[in-house]
């Protein structure tokens, strides 16, 4: 995939800026991105039917360019600001314009390596419930969906559910979600201080984080003392991660293991095709999710039919928490609706939309919500999440060597918690 350079050519019309795009084709994604290639879409200009609607814009644009006396006008910035304003007007935290620099950084993140603190963020309302709000305020708060495994955020003590109230001592109220993200992002070696409010703590606390290069290891398998139980943790949903996950599942099945624990806690999502592949490891046939487009048309995405653990003789427990989002929820919804797993833990985050990334020639890019996704039973979990079959509350002061949810998963499988001890 090629990435347009950072030079921003002069654009004589908003129509050209919007129409001349390089679409990352098939770009359905959750949180981190999904790309199948690139195609160029060229359109001649503003449709005649939109001429009247655009007239106020052109009037304002001409007045600024022709009459502004406060200094030199950068027309590129005017166009960029107009595009950004359109996305902010949508009021969707998952649809936004990105500057050339931010879009480049995002593409690096999609490739699996980037610089920053390593945390996925979302929004909640004043009651702490997942929200679709897009402008930060007391009733629209920035929340950590999940810190990435081994990231600076995780090492500094950031947890899923932490509400970020300030960055470097400056409140976030009045900022868009993208502007807040930009304050948190930064280069390796630089430091940022997040003021966070945490459930169970009376007062906010400051956490200093030194940004670093983030390279995520998505699949972790732990050997348990009881060889009958397989444990696989999946921290993200890249194409390579899904393939590695499938290999681990196949190895467990070939080893004769009939009980599997799949851990999706703190997994904020990834590629939609990866979610399908992971769910298909356990679901033999039929839909693993549905998509509904802007016109209301629904289309089912079926299991691949290539899974290693689809047999009913294989018992599965899926661990979830509030940091399990989007692609994680696709898998959780598929396994719950088809009866292939017992869900243990906490209610998931609740992100039921699909975004598409589009690159504007030399002028950054944007992500746009283009569909809803639904579980096999056609349930939309957006802002609601997926409830576990067996809830497990994790105390705020739980020790580093304690894992109540994993203990409960072993009980469900008829195993003793001592099986958590590594095999000799």
CSV table of C-alpha atoms in Angstrom, one decimal:
chain,number,residue,atom,x,y,z
A,1,UNK,CA,0.0,0.0,0.0
A,2,UNK,CA,1.4,3.4,-1.0
A,3,UNK,CA,0.9,6.4,1.2
A,4,UNK,CA,0.6,9.9,-0.3
A,5,UNK,CA,3.4,12.3,0.5
A,6,UNK,CA,2.9,15.1,3.0
A,7,UNK,CA,3.0,17.9,0.5
A,8,UNK,CA,-0.5,19.5,0.3
A,9,UNK,CA,-1.2,20.9,-3.2
A,10,UNK,CA,-3.4,23.9,-3.6
A,11,UNK,CA,-7.0,22.7,-4.2
A,12,UNK,CA,-9.1,25.1,-6.2
A,13,UNK,CA,-12.4,23.6,-5.0
A,14,UNK,CA,-13.8,21.7,-2.1
A,15,UNK,CA,-15.3,19.3,-4.6
A,16,UNK,CA,-11.9,18.3,-5.8
A,17,UNK,CA,-10.6,17.9,-2.3
A,18,UNK,CA,-13.5,15.6,-1.4
A,19,UNK,CA,-13.8,13.7,-4.7
A,20,UNK,CA,-10.2,12.9,-5.6
A,21,UNK,CA,-9.6,10.2,-3.1
A,22,UNK,CA,-7.6,7.1,-2.9
A,23,UNK,CA,-9.9,4.6,-1.1
A,24,UNK,CA,-8.4,1.9,0.9
A,25,UNK,CA,-10.7,-0.6,-0.6
A,26,UNK,CA,-12.8,-2.9,1.6
A,27,UNK,CA,-11.6,-0.9,4.6
A,28,UNK,CA,-14.0,-2.2,7.2
A,29,UNK,CA,-12.4,-2.0,10.5
A,30,UNK,CA,-12.6,-1.8,14.3
A,31,UNK,CA,-10.5,0.6,16.2
A,32,UNK,CA,-7.1,-0.1,14.6
A,33,UNK,CA,-7.8,-0.4,10.9
A,34,UNK,CA,-8.4,-2.8,8.1
A,35,UNK,CA,-7.1,-2.6,4.5
A,36,UNK,CA,-7.4,-4.8,1.5
A,37,UNK,CA,-5.7,-2.6,-1.1
A,38,UNK,CA,-6.2,0.6,-2.9
A,39,UNK,CA,-8.3,2.0,-5.7
A,40,UNK,CA,-8.7,5.5,-7.0
A,41,UNK,CA,-12.1,7.2,-7.2
A,42,UNK,CA,-12.3,10.2,-9.5
A,43,UNK,CA,-15.5,12.3,-9.8
A,44,UNK,CA,-15.9,15.4,-12.0
A,45,UNK,CA,-16.9,17.8,-9.2
A,46,UNK,CA,-19.8,18.9,-7.1
A,47,UNK,CA,-23.1,17.3,-8.3
A,48,UNK,CA,-25.5,19.8,-9.7
A,49,UNK,CA,-28.1,18.8,-7.1
A,50,UNK,CA,-25.7,20.0,-4.4
A,51,UNK,CA,-24.9,23.4,-5.9
A,52,UNK,CA,-27.5,25.2,-3.8
A,53,UNK,CA,-26.4,23.5,-0.6
A,54,UNK,CA,-22.7,24.4,-1.2
A,55,UNK,CA,-23.4,28.1,-2.1
A,56,UNK,CA,-23.2,29.3,1.6
A,57,UNK,CA,-19.8,27.5,1.8
A,58,UNK,CA,-18.5,29.1,-1.4
A,59,UNK,CA,-19.8,32.5,-0.3
A,60,UNK,CA,-17.9,32.3,3.0
A,61,UNK,CA,-14.8,30.9,1.3
A,62,UNK,CA,-14.7,33.7,-1.3
A,63,UNK,CA,-15.2,36.3,1.5
A,64,UNK,CA,-12.3,35.0,3.5
A,65,UNK,CA,-9.9,34.6,0.5
A,66,UNK,CA,-10.8,38.0,-1.1
A,67,UNK,CA,-11.4,40.2,1.9
A,68,UNK,CA,-9.6,38.9,5.0
A,69,UNK,CA,-7.1,41.6,6.1
A,70,UNK,CA,-5.5,39.9,9.1
A,71,UNK,CA,-2.7,38.2,7.3
A,72,UNK,CA,-2.0,35.8,4.5
A,73,UNK,CA,-4.6,33.0,3.9
A,74,UNK,CA,-3.5,29.4,3.6
A,75,UNK,CA,-6.2,28.0,1.3
A,76,UNK,CA,-5.1,24.4,2.0
A,77,UNK,CA,-5.8,25.0,5.7
A,78,UNK,CA,-9.2,26.4,4.8
A,79,UNK,CA,-10.1,23.3,2.9
A,80,UNK,CA,-8.7,21.0,5.6
A,81,UNK,CA,-10.7,22.9,8.2
A,82,UNK,CA,-13.9,22.5,6.2
A,83,UNK,CA,-13.4,18.8,5.9
A,84,UNK,CA,-12.6,18.5,9.6
A,85,UNK,CA,-15.7,20.5,10.4
A,86,UNK,CA,-18.0,18.2,8.4
A,87,UNK,CA,-16.8,15.2,10.4
A,88,UNK,CA,-17.2,17.0,13.7
A,89,UNK,CA,-20.8,17.9,12.6
A,90,UNK,CA,-21.6,14.2,12.3
A,91,UNK,CA,-21.2,13.8,16.1
A,92,UNK,CA,-19.7,10.3,15.8
A,93,UNK,CA,-16.6,9.5,17.9
A,94,UNK,CA,-15.6,6.9,15.3
A,95,UNK,CA,-15.8,9.2,12.2
A,96,UNK,CA,-13.1,11.9,11.9
A,97,UNK,CA,-10.7,13.7,9.7
A,98,UNK,CA,-6.9,13.1,10.2
A,99,UNK,CA,-4.2,15.5,9.1
A,100,UNK,CA,-1.5,14.1,6.8
A,101,UNK,CA,0.8,13.6,9.8
A,102,UNK,CA,-1.9,11.8,11.9
A,103,UNK,CA,-3.0,9.7,8.9
A,104,UNK,CA,0.6,8.6,8.3
A,105,UNK,CA,0.9,7.7,12.0
A,106,UNK,CA,-2.4,5.7,11.8
A,107,UNK,CA,-1.1,3.7,8.8
A,108,UNK,CA,2.0,2.9,10.8
A,109,UNK,CA,-0.3,1.7,13.6
A,110,UNK,CA,-2.2,-0.5,11.2
A,111,UNK,CA,1.0,-2.1,10.2
A,112,UNK,CA,1.6,-3.1,13.8
A,113,UNK,CA,4.2,-0.7,14.9
A,114,UNK,CA,3.8,2.9,16.0
A,115,UNK,CA,4.9,5.4,18.7
A,116,UNK,CA,2.8,6.5,21.6
A,117,UNK,CA,1.5,5.3,24.9
A,118,UNK,CA,-0.3,2.2,23.5
A,119,UNK,CA,-3.9,2.5,24.7
A,120,UNK,CA,-7.3,2.4,22.9
A,121,UNK,CA,-9.7,5.0,23.9
A,122,UNK,CA,-13.5,5.6,23.6
A,123,UNK,CA,-16.2,7.7,25.2
A,124,UNK,CA,-18.6,7.2,28.1
A,125,UNK,CA,-21.4,9.3,29.5
A,126,UNK,CA,-21.6,10.7,33.0
A,127,UNK,CA,-22.8,7.4,34.4
A,128,UNK,CA,-19.9,5.5,32.9
A,129,UNK,CA,-21.9,3.9,30.1
A,130,UNK,CA,-20.5,3.6,26.6
A,131,UNK,CA,-21.6,6.6,24.6
A,132,UNK,CA,-21.6,7.8,21.0
A,133,UNK,CA,-20.8,11.4,22.0
A,134,UNK,CA,-18.0,13.1,20.1
A,135,UNK,CA,-17.4,16.4,22.0
A,136,UNK,CA,-15.8,16.0,25.4
A,137,UNK,CA,-17.8,17.5,28.3
A,138,UNK,CA,-19.0,16.4,31.8
A,139,UNK,CA,-21.5,14.1,30.1
A,140,UNK,CA,-19.1,12.9,27.4
A,141,UNK,CA,-15.8,11.6,28.9
A,142,UNK,CA,-12.7,10.0,27.4
A,143,UNK,CA,-12.2,6.5,28.7
A,144,UNK,CA,-9.5,3.9,28.2
A,145,UNK,CA,-11.0,0.9,26.5
A,146,UNK,CA,-7.8,-1.1,27.0
A,147,UNK,CA,-4.1,-0.6,27.3
A,148,UNK,CA,-2.1,-2.8,24.9
A,149,UNK,CA,-0.2,-5.7,26.3
A,150,UNK,CA,3.3,-4.6,27.4
A,151,UNK,CA,2.7,-1.0,26.3
A,152,UNK,CA,3.9,2.1,28.2
A,153,UNK,CA,0.3,2.8,29.3
A,154,UNK,CA,0.0,-0.7,30.8
A,155,UNK,CA,3.4,-0.5,32.5
A,156,UNK,CA,2.5,2.9,34.0
A,157,UNK,CA,-0.6,1.4,35.6
A,158,UNK,CA,-3.3,2.5,33.2
A,159,UNK,CA,-6.4,0.2,33.3
A,160,UNK,CA,-9.5,-0.5,31.2
A,161,UNK,CA,-12.2,1.9,32.4
A,162,UNK,CA,-9.9,4.7,33.5
A,163,UNK,CA,-11.5,8.0,32.6
A,164,UNK,CA,-9.1,10.6,31.4
A,165,UNK,CA,-10.0,14.1,32.7
A,166,UNK,CA,-6.9,16.0,31.7
A,167,UNK,CA,-3.7,15.7,29.7
A,168,UNK,CA,-0.6,17.5,31.0
A,169,UNK,CA,-2.7,19.4,33.5
A,170,UNK,CA,-5.2,20.7,30.8
A,171,UNK,CA,-8.8,19.7,30.9
A,172,UNK,CA,-10.2,18.0,27.8
A,173,UNK,CA,-13.7,19.6,28.0
A,174,UNK,CA,-14.6,21.2,24.7
A,175,UNK,CA,-12.3,19.1,22.6
A,176,UNK,CA,-13.2,16.7,19.9
A,177,UNK,CA,-12.2,13.1,20.4
A,178,UNK,CA,-9.6,13.4,17.7
A,179,UNK,CA,-8.1,16.5,19.3
A,180,UNK,CA,-7.9,14.7,22.6
A,181,UNK,CA,-6.1,11.8,20.9
A,182,UNK,CA,-3.6,14.2,19.4
A,183,UNK,CA,-2.7,15.5,22.8
A,184,UNK,CA,-2.0,12.0,24.1
A,185,UNK,CA,0.0,10.9,21.0
A,186,UNK,CA,3.7,11.7,20.7
A,187,UNK,CA,7.1,10.6,19.8
A,188,UNK,CA,9.2,8.0,21.5
A,189,UNK,CA,11.0,9.3,24.6
A,190,UNK,CA,8.6,12.1,25.3
A,191,UNK,CA,6.4,12.1,28.4
A,192,UNK,CA,2.7,12.8,28.9
A,193,UNK,CA,0.8,13.0,32.2
A,194,UNK,CA,-2.8,11.7,32.2
A,195,UNK,CA,-5.1,12.7,35.1
A,196,UNK,CA,-7.4,9.8,35.5
A,197,UNK,CA,-10.5,9.0,37.5
A,198,UNK,CA,-10.8,5.4,38.5
A,199,UNK,CA,-13.8,3.5,39.9
A,200,UNK,CA,-13.3,2.9,43.6
A,201,UNK,CA,-11.0,5.8,44.1
A,202,UNK,CA,-12.2,9.0,45.7
A,203,UNK,CA,-9.9,11.5,43.9
A,204,UNK,CA,-8.3,11.7,40.4
A,205,UNK,CA,-4.7,10.7,40.2
A,206,UNK,CA,-1.8,11.7,37.8
A,207,UNK,CA,0.0,9.0,35.9
A,208,UNK,CA,3.1,10.0,33.9
A,209,UNK,CA,3.8,7.9,30.8
A,210,UNK,CA,6.9,7.9,28.7
A,211,UNK,CA,5.9,7.2,25.1
A,212,UNK,CA,7.7,4.5,23.2
A,213,UNK,CA,7.6,2.4,20.1
A,214,UNK,CA,4.6,0.0,20.3
A,215,UNK,CA,5.0,-3.4,18.9
A,216,UNK,CA,2.1,-5.6,19.9
A,217,UNK,CA,2.4,-9.4,20.4
A,218,UNK,CA,-1.1,-10.5,19.9
A,219,UNK,CA,-1.1,-14.2,20.7
A,220,UNK,CA,0.0,-15.6,24.0
A,221,UNK,CA,-0.4,-19.3,25.0
A,222,UNK,CA,0.2,-20.3,28.6
A,223,UNK,CA,0.9,-23.9,29.5
A,224,UNK,CA,-1.2,-25.0,32.5
A,225,UNK,CA,-0.2,-27.6,35.0
A,226,UNK,CA,-3.3,-29.6,33.9
A,227,UNK,CA,-2.5,-30.6,30.3
A,228,UNK,CA,-6.1,-31.2,29.5
A,229,UNK,CA,-6.8,-27.4,29.4
A,230,UNK,CA,-5.5,-25.1,26.7
A,231,UNK,CA,-5.2,-21.4,27.4
A,232,UNK,CA,-4.8,-18.8,24.6
A,233,UNK,CA,-4.8,-15.1,25.0
A,234,UNK,CA,-5.5,-12.9,22.0
A,235,UNK,CA,-4.6,-9.2,22.5
A,236,UNK,CA,-5.6,-7.9,19.0
A,237,UNK,CA,-7.1,-8.8,15.6
A,238,UNK,CA,-4.5,-8.4,12.9
A,239,UNK,CA,-4.4,-10.8,9.9
A,240,UNK,CA,-1.1,-12.3,11.1
A,241,UNK,CA,-2.4,-12.6,14.7
A,242,UNK,CA,-5.5,-14.4,13.6
A,243,UNK,CA,-3.4,-16.9,11.6
A,244,UNK,CA,-1.1,-17.5,14.6
A,245,UNK,CA,-4.2,-17.9,16.8
A,246,UNK,CA,-5.6,-20.6,14.4
A,247,UNK,CA,-2.2,-22.5,14.6
A,248,UNK,CA,-2.3,-22.4,18.4
A,249,UNK,CA,-5.9,-23.8,18.4
A,250,UNK,CA,-5.0,-26.5,16.0
A,251,UNK,CA,-2.0,-27.5,18.1
A,252,UNK,CA,-4.2,-27.8,21.2
A,253,UNK,CA,-6.7,-29.9,19.4
A,254,UNK,CA,-4.0,-32.2,17.9
A,255,UNK,CA,-2.6,-32.6,21.4
A,256,UNK,CA,-6.0,-34.0,22.5
A,257,UNK,CA,-7.1,-31.1,24.6
A,258,UNK,CA,-10.9,-31.0,24.9
A,259,UNK,CA,-11.1,-27.9,27.1
A,260,UNK,CA,-10.0,-24.4,25.9
A,261,UNK,CA,-9.9,-21.0,27.6
A,262,UNK,CA,-9.8,-18.1,25.2
A,263,UNK,CA,-8.9,-14.8,26.8
A,264,UNK,CA,-10.1,-11.7,25.0
A,265,UNK,CA,-9.9,-9.4,28.0
A,266,UNK,CA,-8.5,-6.0,27.2
A,267,UNK,CA,-8.6,-6.7,23.5
A,268,UNK,CA,-9.9,-3.5,21.7
A,269,UNK,CA,-10.4,-5.0,18.3
A,270,UNK,CA,-8.8,-5.0,14.8
A,271,UNK,CA,-9.6,-6.4,11.4
A,272,UNK,CA,-13.1,-7.6,10.7
A,273,UNK,CA,-11.7,-10.5,8.6
A,274,UNK,CA,-9.5,-11.5,11.5
A,275,UNK,CA,-12.6,-11.6,13.7
A,276,UNK,CA,-14.3,-13.9,11.2
A,277,UNK,CA,-11.3,-16.2,11.2
A,278,UNK,CA,-11.1,-16.4,14.9
A,279,UNK,CA,-14.8,-17.0,15.4
A,280,UNK,CA,-14.7,-19.7,12.7
A,281,UNK,CA,-12.2,-21.7,14.7
A,282,UNK,CA,-15.1,-22.7,16.9
A,283,UNK,CA,-18.3,-22.1,14.8
A,284,UNK,CA,-18.6,-24.7,12.0
A,285,UNK,CA,-21.2,-23.0,9.8
A,286,UNK,CA,-23.7,-20.2,9.5
A,287,UNK,CA,-23.4,-16.5,10.2
A,288,UNK,CA,-20.7,-15.3,12.6
A,289,UNK,CA,-22.0,-11.7,12.2
A,290,UNK,CA,-24.2,-9.5,10.1
A,291,UNK,CA,-23.6,-6.1,8.6
A,292,UNK,CA,-26.2,-3.4,7.9
A,293,UNK,CA,-25.4,-0.6,5.6
A,294,UNK,CA,-26.7,3.0,5.4
A,295,UNK,CA,-29.7,1.9,3.4
A,296,UNK,CA,-30.7,-0.7,6.0
A,297,UNK,CA,-29.7,-3.7,3.9
A,298,UNK,CA,-28.3,-6.6,5.9
A,299,UNK,CA,-25.7,-9.1,4.7
A,300,UNK,CA,-24.5,-12.2,6.6
A,301,UNK,CA,-20.9,-13.2,6.9
A,302,UNK,CA,-20.7,-16.9,7.4
A,303,UNK,CA,-18.0,-19.0,9.1
A,304,UNK,CA,-15.1,-20.0,6.9
A,305,UNK,CA,-15.6,-23.7,7.5
A,306,UNK,CA,-11.9,-24.2,8.2
A,307,UNK,CA,-11.9,-24.2,12.0
A,308,UNK,CA,-10.0,-26.7,14.1
A,309,UNK,CA,-12.2,-26.7,17.2
A,310,UNK,CA,-15.8,-26.8,15.9
A,311,UNK,CA,-16.6,-30.2,17.4
A,312,UNK,CA,-19.2,-30.2,20.2
A,313,UNK,CA,-16.8,-32.4,22.2
A,314,UNK,CA,-14.5,-29.4,22.7
A,315,UNK,CA,-15.6,-27.2,25.6
A,316,UNK,CA,-14.8,-23.5,25.5
A,317,UNK,CA,-14.8,-20.7,28.0
A,318,UNK,CA,-14.4,-17.2,26.7
A,319,UNK,CA,-13.0,-14.5,29.1
A,320,UNK,CA,-14.3,-11.0,28.5
A,321,UNK,CA,-14.3,-7.7,30.2
A,322,UNK,CA,-15.1,-4.0,29.6
A,323,UNK,CA,-11.9,-3.7,27.6
A,324,UNK,CA,-13.2,-6.3,25.1
A,325,UNK,CA,-14.4,-4.2,22.2
A,326,UNK,CA,-15.6,-4.4,18.6
A,327,UNK,CA,-13.8,-7.4,16.9
A,328,UNK,CA,-13.6,-9.0,20.3
A,329,UNK,CA,-17.4,-8.6,20.6
A,330,UNK,CA,-17.9,-10.1,17.2
A,331,UNK,CA,-16.2,-13.3,18.4
A,332,UNK,CA,-18.0,-13.1,21.8
A,333,UNK,CA,-21.4,-12.6,20.1
A,334,UNK,CA,-20.8,-15.4,17.6
A,335,UNK,CA,-19.8,-17.9,20.3
A,336,UNK,CA,-22.6,-16.9,22.6
A,337,UNK,CA,-25.4,-16.9,20.0
A,338,UNK,CA,-24.3,-20.3,18.6
A,339,UNK,CA,-23.8,-21.8,22.1
A,340,UNK,CA,-20.2,-22.7,21.4
A,341,UNK,CA,-18.8,-21.1,24.5
A,342,UNK,CA,-19.5,-20.0,28.1
A,343,UNK,CA,-18.7,-16.3,28.5
A,344,UNK,CA,-17.1,-15.5,31.9
A,345,UNK,CA,-16.1,-12.0,33.2
A,346,UNK,CA,-17.6,-8.6,32.7
A,347,UNK,CA,-20.0,-6.9,30.2
A,348,UNK,CA,-18.0,-5.9,27.1
A,349,UNK,CA,-17.4,-2.3,25.9
A,350,UNK,CA,-20.2,-2.1,23.3
A,351,UNK,CA,-18.9,-1.0,19.9
A,352,UNK,CA,-21.2,-2.2,17.1
A,353,UNK,CA,-20.1,-0.1,14.1
A,354,UNK,CA,-17.8,-0.6,11.2
A,355,UNK,CA,-15.4,2.1,9.9
A,356,UNK,CA,-13.8,2.6,6.5
A,357,UNK,CA,-10.5,4.5,6.1
A,358,UNK,CA,-10.1,6.8,3.1
A,359,UNK,CA,-7.0,8.7,2.0
A,360,UNK,CA,-7.3,12.1,0.4
A,361,UNK,CA,-4.7,12.9,-2.2
A,362,UNK,CA,-2.0,14.9,-0.3
A,363,UNK,CA,-4.5,16.1,2.3
A,364,UNK,CA,-4.6,13.5,5.0
A,365,UNK,CA,-7.6,11.2,5.3
A,366,UNK,CA,-10.6,10.2,7.2
A,367,UNK,CA,-12.4,7.3,8.8
A,368,UNK,CA,-16.2,7.0,8.4
A,369,UNK,CA,-18.7,4.8,10.0
A,370,UNK,CA,-20.2,2.9,7.0
A,371,UNK,CA,-22.1,0.0,8.6
A,372,UNK,CA,-23.4,-1.6,11.8
A,373,UNK,CA,-22.5,-5.1,12.7
A,374,UNK,CA,-24.9,-7.5,14.5
A,375,UNK,CA,-24.5,-10.9,16.2
A,376,UNK,CA,-25.7,-14.1,14.5
A,377,UNK,CA,-29.1,-13.6,16.1
A,378,UNK,CA,-29.1,-10.0,14.6
A,379,UNK,CA,-28.7,-8.2,17.9
A,380,UNK,CA,-27.0,-4.8,17.8
A,381,UNK,CA,-24.8,-4.5,20.9
A,382,UNK,CA,-23.7,-0.9,20.3
A,383,UNK,CA,-23.3,1.1,23.6
A,384,UNK,CA,-24.8,-1.9,25.4
A,385,UNK,CA,-22.1,-4.6,25.2
A,386,UNK,CA,-22.4,-8.3,25.6
A,387,UNK,CA,-23.2,-9.7,29.0
A,388,UNK,CA,-21.2,-12.7,30.3
A,389,UNK,CA,-23.0,-15.9,31.1
A,390,UNK,CA,-21.2,-16.0,34.4
A,391,UNK,CA,-20.4,-12.5,35.8
A,392,UNK,CA,-17.1,-12.1,37.7
A,393,UNK,CA,-16.4,-8.8,39.5
A,394,UNK,CA,-12.7,-8.1,39.8
A,395,UNK,CA,-11.9,-6.1,43.0
A,396,UNK,CA,-10.0,-2.8,42.5
A,397,UNK,CA,-7.3,-4.0,44.8
A,398,UNK,CA,-6.8,-7.5,43.3
A,399,UNK,CA,-3.2,-8.7,43.6
A,400,UNK,CA,-0.9,-9.1,40.5
A,401,UNK,CA,-0.9,-12.9,40.9
A,402,UNK,CA,-4.7,-13.2,41.4
A,403,UNK,CA,-7.1,-13.8,38.5
A,404,UNK,CA,-10.7,-14.4,39.8
A,405,UNK,CA,-12.1,-14.6,36.2
A,406,UNK,CA,-9.6,-17.3,35.2
A,407,UNK,CA,-10.2,-19.2,38.4
A,408,UNK,CA,-13.9,-19.2,37.6
A,409,UNK,CA,-13.2,-20.3,34.0
A,410,UNK,CA,-11.4,-23.3,35.4
A,411,UNK,CA,-14.2,-24.1,37.7
A,412,UNK,CA,-16.6,-24.0,34.8
A,413,UNK,CA,-14.4,-26.6,33.0
A,414,UNK,CA,-14.3,-28.7,36.1
A,415,UNK,CA,-10.7,-27.9,36.9
A,416,UNK,CA,-9.1,-26.7,40.0
A,417,UNK,CA,-7.5,-23.2,40.1
A,418,UNK,CA,-4.2,-24.9,40.9
A,419,UNK,CA,-4.0,-25.6,37.2
A,420,UNK,CA,-2.9,-22.0,36.7
A,421,UNK,CA,0.5,-22.9,37.9
A,422,UNK,CA,2.9,-23.2,35.0
A,423,UNK,CA,3.8,-26.7,33.9
A,424,UNK,CA,7.1,-27.9,35.1
